[in-house]
Short mmCIF file of C-alpha atoms in Angstrom, two decimals:
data_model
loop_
_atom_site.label_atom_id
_atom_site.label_comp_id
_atom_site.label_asym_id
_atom_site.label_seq_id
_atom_site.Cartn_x
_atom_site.Cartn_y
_atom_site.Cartn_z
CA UNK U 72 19.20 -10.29 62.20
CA UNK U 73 15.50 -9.92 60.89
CA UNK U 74 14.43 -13.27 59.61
CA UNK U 75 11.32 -14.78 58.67
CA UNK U 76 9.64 -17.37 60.56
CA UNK U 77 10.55 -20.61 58.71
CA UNK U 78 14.26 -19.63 59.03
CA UNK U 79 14.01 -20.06 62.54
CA UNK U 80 11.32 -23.13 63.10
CA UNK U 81 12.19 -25.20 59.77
CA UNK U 82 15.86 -25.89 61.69
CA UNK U 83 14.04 -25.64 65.00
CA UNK U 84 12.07 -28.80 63.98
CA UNK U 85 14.63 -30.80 62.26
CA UNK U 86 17.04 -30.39 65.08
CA UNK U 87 14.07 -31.53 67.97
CA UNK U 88 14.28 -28.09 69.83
CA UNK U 89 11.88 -25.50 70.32
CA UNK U 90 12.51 -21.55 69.99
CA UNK U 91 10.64 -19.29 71.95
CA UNK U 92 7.89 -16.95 70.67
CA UNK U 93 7.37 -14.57 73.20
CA UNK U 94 4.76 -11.55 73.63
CA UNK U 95 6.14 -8.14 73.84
CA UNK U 96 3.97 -4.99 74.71
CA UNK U 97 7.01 -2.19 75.49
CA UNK U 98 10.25 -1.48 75.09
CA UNK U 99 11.56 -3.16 78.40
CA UNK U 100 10.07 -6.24 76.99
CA UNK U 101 11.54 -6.45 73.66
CA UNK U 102 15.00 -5.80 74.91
CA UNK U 103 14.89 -8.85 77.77
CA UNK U 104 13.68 -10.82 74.89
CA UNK U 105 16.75 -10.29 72.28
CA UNK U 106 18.87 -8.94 74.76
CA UNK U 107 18.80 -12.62 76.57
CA UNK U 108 18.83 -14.43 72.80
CA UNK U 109 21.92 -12.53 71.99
CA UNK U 110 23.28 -13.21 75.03
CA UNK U 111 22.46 -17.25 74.91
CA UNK U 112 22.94 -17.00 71.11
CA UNK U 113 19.47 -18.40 70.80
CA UNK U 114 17.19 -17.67 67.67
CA UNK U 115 13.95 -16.30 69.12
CA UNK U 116 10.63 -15.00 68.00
CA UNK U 117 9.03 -11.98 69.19
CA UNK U 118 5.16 -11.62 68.85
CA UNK U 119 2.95 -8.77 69.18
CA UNK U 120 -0.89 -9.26 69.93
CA UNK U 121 -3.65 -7.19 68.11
CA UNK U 122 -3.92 -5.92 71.72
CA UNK U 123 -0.17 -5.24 71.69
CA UNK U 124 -0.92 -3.37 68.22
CA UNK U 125 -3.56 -1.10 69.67
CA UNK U 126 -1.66 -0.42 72.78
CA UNK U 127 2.10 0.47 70.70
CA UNK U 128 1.48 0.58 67.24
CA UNK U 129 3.74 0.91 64.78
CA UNK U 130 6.47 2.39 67.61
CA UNK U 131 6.79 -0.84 68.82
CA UNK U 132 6.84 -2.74 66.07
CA UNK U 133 10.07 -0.09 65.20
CA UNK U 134 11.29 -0.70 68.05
CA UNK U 135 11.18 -4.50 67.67
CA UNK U 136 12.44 -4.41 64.13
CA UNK U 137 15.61 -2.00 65.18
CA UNK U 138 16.92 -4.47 67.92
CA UNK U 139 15.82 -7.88 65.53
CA UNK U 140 18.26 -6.08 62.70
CA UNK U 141 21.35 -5.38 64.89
CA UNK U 142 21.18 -8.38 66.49
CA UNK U 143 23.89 -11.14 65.55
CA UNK U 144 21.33 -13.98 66.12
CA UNK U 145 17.94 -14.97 64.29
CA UNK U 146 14.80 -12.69 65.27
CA UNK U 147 11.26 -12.79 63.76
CA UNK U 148 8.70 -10.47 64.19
CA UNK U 149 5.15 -12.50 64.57
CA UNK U 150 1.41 -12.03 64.75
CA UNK U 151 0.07 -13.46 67.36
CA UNK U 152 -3.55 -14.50 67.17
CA UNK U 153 -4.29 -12.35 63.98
CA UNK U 154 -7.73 -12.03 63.81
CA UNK U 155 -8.50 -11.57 59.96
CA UNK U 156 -7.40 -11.52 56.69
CA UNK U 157 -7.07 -7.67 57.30
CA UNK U 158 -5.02 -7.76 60.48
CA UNK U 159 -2.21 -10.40 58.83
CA UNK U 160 -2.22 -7.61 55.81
CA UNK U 161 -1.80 -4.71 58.28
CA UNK U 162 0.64 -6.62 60.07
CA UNK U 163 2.74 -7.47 57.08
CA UNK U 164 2.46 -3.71 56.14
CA UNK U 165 4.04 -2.87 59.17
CA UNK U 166 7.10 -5.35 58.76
CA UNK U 167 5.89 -8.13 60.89
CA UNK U 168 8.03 -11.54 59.11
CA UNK U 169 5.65 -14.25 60.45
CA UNK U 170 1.92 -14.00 60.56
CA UNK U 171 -0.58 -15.79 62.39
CA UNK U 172 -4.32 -15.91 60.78
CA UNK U 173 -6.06 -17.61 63.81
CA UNK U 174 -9.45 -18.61 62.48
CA UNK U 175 -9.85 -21.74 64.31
CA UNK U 176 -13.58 -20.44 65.69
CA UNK U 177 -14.74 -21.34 61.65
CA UNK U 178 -15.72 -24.93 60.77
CA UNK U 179 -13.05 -26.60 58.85
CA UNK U 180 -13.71 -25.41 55.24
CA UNK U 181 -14.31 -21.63 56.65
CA UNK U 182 -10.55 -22.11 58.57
CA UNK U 183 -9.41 -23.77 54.93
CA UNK U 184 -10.57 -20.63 53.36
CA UNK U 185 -9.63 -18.24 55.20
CA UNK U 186 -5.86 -19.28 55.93
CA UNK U 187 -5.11 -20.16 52.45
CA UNK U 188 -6.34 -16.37 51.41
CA UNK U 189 -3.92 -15.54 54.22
CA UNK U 190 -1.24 -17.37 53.13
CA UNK U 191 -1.69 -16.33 49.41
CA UNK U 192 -0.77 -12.99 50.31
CA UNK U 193 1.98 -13.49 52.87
CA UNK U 194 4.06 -15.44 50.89
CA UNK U 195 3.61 -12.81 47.80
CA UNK U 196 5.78 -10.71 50.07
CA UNK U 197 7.86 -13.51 51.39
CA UNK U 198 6.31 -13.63 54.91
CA UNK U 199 5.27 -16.85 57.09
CA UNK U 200 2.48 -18.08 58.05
CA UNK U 201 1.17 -19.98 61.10
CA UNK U 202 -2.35 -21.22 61.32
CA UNK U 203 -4.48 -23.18 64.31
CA UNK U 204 -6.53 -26.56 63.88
CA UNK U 205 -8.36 -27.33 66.93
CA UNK U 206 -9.37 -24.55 69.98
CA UNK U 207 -7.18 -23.84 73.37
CA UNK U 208 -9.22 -23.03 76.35
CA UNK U 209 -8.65 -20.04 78.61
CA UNK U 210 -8.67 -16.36 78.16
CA UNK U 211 -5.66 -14.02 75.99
CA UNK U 212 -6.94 -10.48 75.10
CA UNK U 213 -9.68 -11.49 72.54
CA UNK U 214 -9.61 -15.03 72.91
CA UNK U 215 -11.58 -16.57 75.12
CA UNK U 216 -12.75 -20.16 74.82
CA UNK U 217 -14.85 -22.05 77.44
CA UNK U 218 -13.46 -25.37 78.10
CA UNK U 219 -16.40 -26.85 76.47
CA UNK U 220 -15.82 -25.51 73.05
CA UNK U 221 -12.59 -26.18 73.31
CA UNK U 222 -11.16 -29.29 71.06
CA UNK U 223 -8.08 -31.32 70.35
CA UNK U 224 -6.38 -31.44 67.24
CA UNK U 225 -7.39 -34.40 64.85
CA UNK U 226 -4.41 -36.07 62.98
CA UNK U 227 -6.25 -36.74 60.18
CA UNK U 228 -7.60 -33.23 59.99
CA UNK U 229 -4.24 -31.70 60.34
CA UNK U 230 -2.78 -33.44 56.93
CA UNK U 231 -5.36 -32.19 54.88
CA UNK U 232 -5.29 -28.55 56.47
CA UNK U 233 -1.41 -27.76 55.57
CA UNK U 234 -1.95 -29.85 52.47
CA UNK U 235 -5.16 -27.69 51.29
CA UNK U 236 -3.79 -23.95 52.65
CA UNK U 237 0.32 -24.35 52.42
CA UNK U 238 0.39 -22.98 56.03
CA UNK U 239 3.89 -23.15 56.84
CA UNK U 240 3.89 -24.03 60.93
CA UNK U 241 0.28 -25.51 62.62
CA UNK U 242 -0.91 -24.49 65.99
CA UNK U 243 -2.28 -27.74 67.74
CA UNK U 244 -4.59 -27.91 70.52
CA UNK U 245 -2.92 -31.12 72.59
CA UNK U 246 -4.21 -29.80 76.37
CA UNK U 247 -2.37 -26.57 76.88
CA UNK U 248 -4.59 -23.29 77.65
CA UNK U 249 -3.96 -19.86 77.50
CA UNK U 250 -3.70 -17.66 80.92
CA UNK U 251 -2.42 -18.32 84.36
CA UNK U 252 -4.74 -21.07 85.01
CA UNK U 253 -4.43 -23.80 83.06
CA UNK U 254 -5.90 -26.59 85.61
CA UNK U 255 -5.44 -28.41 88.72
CA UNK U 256 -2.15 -29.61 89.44
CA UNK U 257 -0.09 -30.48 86.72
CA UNK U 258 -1.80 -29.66 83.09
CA UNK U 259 -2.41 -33.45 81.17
CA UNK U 260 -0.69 -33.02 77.92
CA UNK U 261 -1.79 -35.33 74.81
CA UNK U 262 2.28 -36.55 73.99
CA UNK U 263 0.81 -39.64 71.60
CA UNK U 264 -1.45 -36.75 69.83
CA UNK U 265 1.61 -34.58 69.26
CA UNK U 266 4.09 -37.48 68.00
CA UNK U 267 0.66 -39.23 66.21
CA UNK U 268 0.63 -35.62 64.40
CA UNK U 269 4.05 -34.91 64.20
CA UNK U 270 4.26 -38.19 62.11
CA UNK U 271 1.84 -37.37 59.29
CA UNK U 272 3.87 -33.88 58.63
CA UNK U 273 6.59 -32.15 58.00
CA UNK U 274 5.82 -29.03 58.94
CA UNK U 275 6.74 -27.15 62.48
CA UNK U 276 3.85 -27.65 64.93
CA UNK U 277 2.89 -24.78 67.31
CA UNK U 278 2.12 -25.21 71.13
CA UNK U 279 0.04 -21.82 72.23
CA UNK U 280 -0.75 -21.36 76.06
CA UNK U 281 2.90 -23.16 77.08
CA UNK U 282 3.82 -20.49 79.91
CA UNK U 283 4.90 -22.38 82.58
CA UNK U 284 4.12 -20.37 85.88
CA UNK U 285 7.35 -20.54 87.92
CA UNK U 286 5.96 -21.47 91.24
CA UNK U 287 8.90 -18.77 92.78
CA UNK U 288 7.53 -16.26 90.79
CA UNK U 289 3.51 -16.64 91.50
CA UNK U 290 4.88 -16.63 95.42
CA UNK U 291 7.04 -13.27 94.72
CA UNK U 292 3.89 -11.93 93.41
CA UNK U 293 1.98 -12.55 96.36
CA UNK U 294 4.63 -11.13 98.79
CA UNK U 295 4.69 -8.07 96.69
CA UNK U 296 0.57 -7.70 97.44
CA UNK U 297 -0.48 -9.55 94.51
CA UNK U 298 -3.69 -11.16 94.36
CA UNK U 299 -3.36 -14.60 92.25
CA UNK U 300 -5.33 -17.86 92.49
CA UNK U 301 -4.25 -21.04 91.76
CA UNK U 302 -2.19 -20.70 89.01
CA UNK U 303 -0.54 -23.17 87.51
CA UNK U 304 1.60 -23.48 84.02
CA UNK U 305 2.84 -26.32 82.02
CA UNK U 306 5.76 -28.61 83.23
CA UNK U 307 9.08 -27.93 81.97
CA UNK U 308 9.23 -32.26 80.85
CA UNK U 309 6.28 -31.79 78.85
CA UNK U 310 8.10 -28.75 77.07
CA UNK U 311 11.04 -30.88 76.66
CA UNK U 312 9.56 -34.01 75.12
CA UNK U 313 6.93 -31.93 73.20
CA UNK U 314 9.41 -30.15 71.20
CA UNK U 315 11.39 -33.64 70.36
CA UNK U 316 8.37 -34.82 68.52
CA UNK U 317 7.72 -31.84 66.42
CA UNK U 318 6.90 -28.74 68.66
CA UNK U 319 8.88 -26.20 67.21
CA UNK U 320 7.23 -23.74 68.59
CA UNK U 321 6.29 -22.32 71.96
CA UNK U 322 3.97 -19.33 72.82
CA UNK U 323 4.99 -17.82 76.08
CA UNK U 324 3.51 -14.30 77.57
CA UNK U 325 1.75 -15.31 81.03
CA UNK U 326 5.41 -15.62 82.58
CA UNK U 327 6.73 -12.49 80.90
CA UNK U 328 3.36 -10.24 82.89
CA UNK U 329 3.55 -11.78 85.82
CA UNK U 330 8.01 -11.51 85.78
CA UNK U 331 7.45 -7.97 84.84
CA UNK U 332 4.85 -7.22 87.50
CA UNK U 333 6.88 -8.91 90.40
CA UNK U 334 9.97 -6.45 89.41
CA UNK U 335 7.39 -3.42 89.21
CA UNK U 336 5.95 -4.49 93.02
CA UNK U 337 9.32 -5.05 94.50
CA UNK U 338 10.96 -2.06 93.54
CA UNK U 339 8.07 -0.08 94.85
CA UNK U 340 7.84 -2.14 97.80
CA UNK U 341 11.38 -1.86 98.60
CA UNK U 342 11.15 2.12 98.19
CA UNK U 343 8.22 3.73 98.29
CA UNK U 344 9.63 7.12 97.89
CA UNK U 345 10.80 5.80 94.21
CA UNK U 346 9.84 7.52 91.22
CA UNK U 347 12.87 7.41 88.71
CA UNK U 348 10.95 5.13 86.17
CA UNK U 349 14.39 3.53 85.15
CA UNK U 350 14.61 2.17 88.19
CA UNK U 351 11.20 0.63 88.60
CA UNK U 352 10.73 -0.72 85.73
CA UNK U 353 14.81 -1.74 85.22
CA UNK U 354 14.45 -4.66 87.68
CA UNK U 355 11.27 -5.92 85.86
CA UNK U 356 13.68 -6.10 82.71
CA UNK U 357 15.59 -8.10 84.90
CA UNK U 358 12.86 -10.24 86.26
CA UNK U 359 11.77 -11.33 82.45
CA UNK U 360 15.32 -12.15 81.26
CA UNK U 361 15.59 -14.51 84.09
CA UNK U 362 12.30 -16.43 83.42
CA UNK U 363 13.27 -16.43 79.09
CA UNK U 364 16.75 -17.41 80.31
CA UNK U 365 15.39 -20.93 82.11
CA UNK U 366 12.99 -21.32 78.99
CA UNK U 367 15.23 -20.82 76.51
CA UNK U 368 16.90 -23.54 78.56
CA UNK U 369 14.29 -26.02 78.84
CA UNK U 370 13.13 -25.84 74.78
CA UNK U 371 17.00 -26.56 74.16
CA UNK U 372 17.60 -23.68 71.80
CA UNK U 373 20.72 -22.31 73.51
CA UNK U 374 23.42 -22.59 71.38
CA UNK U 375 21.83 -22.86 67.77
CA UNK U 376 22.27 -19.19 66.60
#
């Protein structure tokens, strides 16, 4: 079923377990997305980038919509890292049911401004909106933040944000980072600044950059003739004891490329006389649900549709 946003994350955060938002950018996507909710019975949120816009369009967005409906479990349809007060309009026009108006590059009264104008609008139609207070490092399609620009979430700052724009779920910068490099070793992530935060609202907080690299997968990828460096993700315990202190959220789209890419390279690799396109990029479908499967898992959402 098609739902909004705060149908899925209001319960998510009362109940201390996170749903996944993951990125989709084809068809093969989408389906090991909903296909592995409904199997799970897992609400779930499916995102689309402006990138994922430009590259599908309205198509995908169809496409998207068509599987959310006839599934028997909770599905929104989210913008991810909307750019503008235009793009959350355009996305809303094309039946997006969450929007995200990212304008965490403004000082605090230019984010104030422009996610309440933002969130005027969307919730004229009924939509959600997610906003971010602080900045993620790391690289995602347009975004890319140098870790020195890049800031932490203030506590203090985050009350008056929701209370001055209505935002209905905050994105919080508390050490996670976009891409497939997100440190050395094991990413530190701020637990008292989460639970600090989580205690002044009531709202469902957001953690973006929360892939976790699978380790199995980054060495599949190399094996296949991959070149990746040092990647490394964000531990499956942080995950876990974010989302009991408010994280209702969780951004995930690293894993799904790089699960989708090792199916690609193994089929190929495996055949190289293959050209049946069902059966190259079948196995990648595969791959994904696998990797949503264990994070579905970790968050603790399995079970709640």
């Amino acid at each position: 079923m098609l739902v909004t946003g705060n149908d899925i994350l209001v319960p998510a955060r009362a109940g201390k377990y996170g749903v996944g938002s993951f990125n989709t950018n084809n068809m093969e996507i989408t389906q090991a997305i909903i296909h592995t909710a409904e199997r799970l019975r897992s609400p779930v949120m499916v995102q689309m980038s402006e990138g994922a816009i430009k590259y599908g369009g309205q198509d995908l967005a169809n496409i998207v919509i068509d599987l959310a409906r006839r599934a028997t479990v909770p599905v929104a349809l989210h913008l991810d890292h909307g750019s503008s007060y235009a793009s959350a309009l355009k996305a809303i026009k094309m039946g997006f049911t969450s929007v995200m108006i990212d304008a965490s590059h403004h000082d605090f009264e230019g984010n104030v401004k422009e996610t309440k104008r933002v969130v005027e609008a969307a919730h004229a139609m009924g939509i959600s909106v997610e906003s971010e207070l602080g900045r993620l490092g790391g690289i995602e399609e347009h975004i890319v933040v140098d870790e020195k620009d890049a800031f932490l979430t203030d506590p203090e700052e985050a009350v008056q944000f929701i209370e001055q724009t209505g935002t209905d779920y905050l994105a919080i910068a508390i050490g996670t980072s976009h891409g497939a490099f997100k440190g050395k070793g094991r990413p530190y992530i701020d637990h008292a600044r989460i639970e600090k935060i989580a205690g002044l609202t009531g709202i469902p907080l957001v953690a973006h950059g929360s892939s976790g690299v699978p380790q199995e997968i980054v060495e599949r990828f190399r094996k296949a003739g991959g070149e990746i460096g040092d990647a490394a993700g964000i531990a499956d315990e942080d995950l876990q004891r974010a989302t009991g202190f408010g994280i209702a959220k969780v951004n995930v789209d690293t894993d799904l490329r790089l699960a989708s890419t090792v199916g690609i390279r193994e089929a190929l690799a495996a055949n190289a006389k293959e050209f049946d396109p069902r059966k190259i990029f079948g196995p990648a479908r595969e791959v994904m649900s696998q990797v949503i499967e264990h994070k579905m898992r970790v968050l603790g959402s399995v079970g709640k549709a």
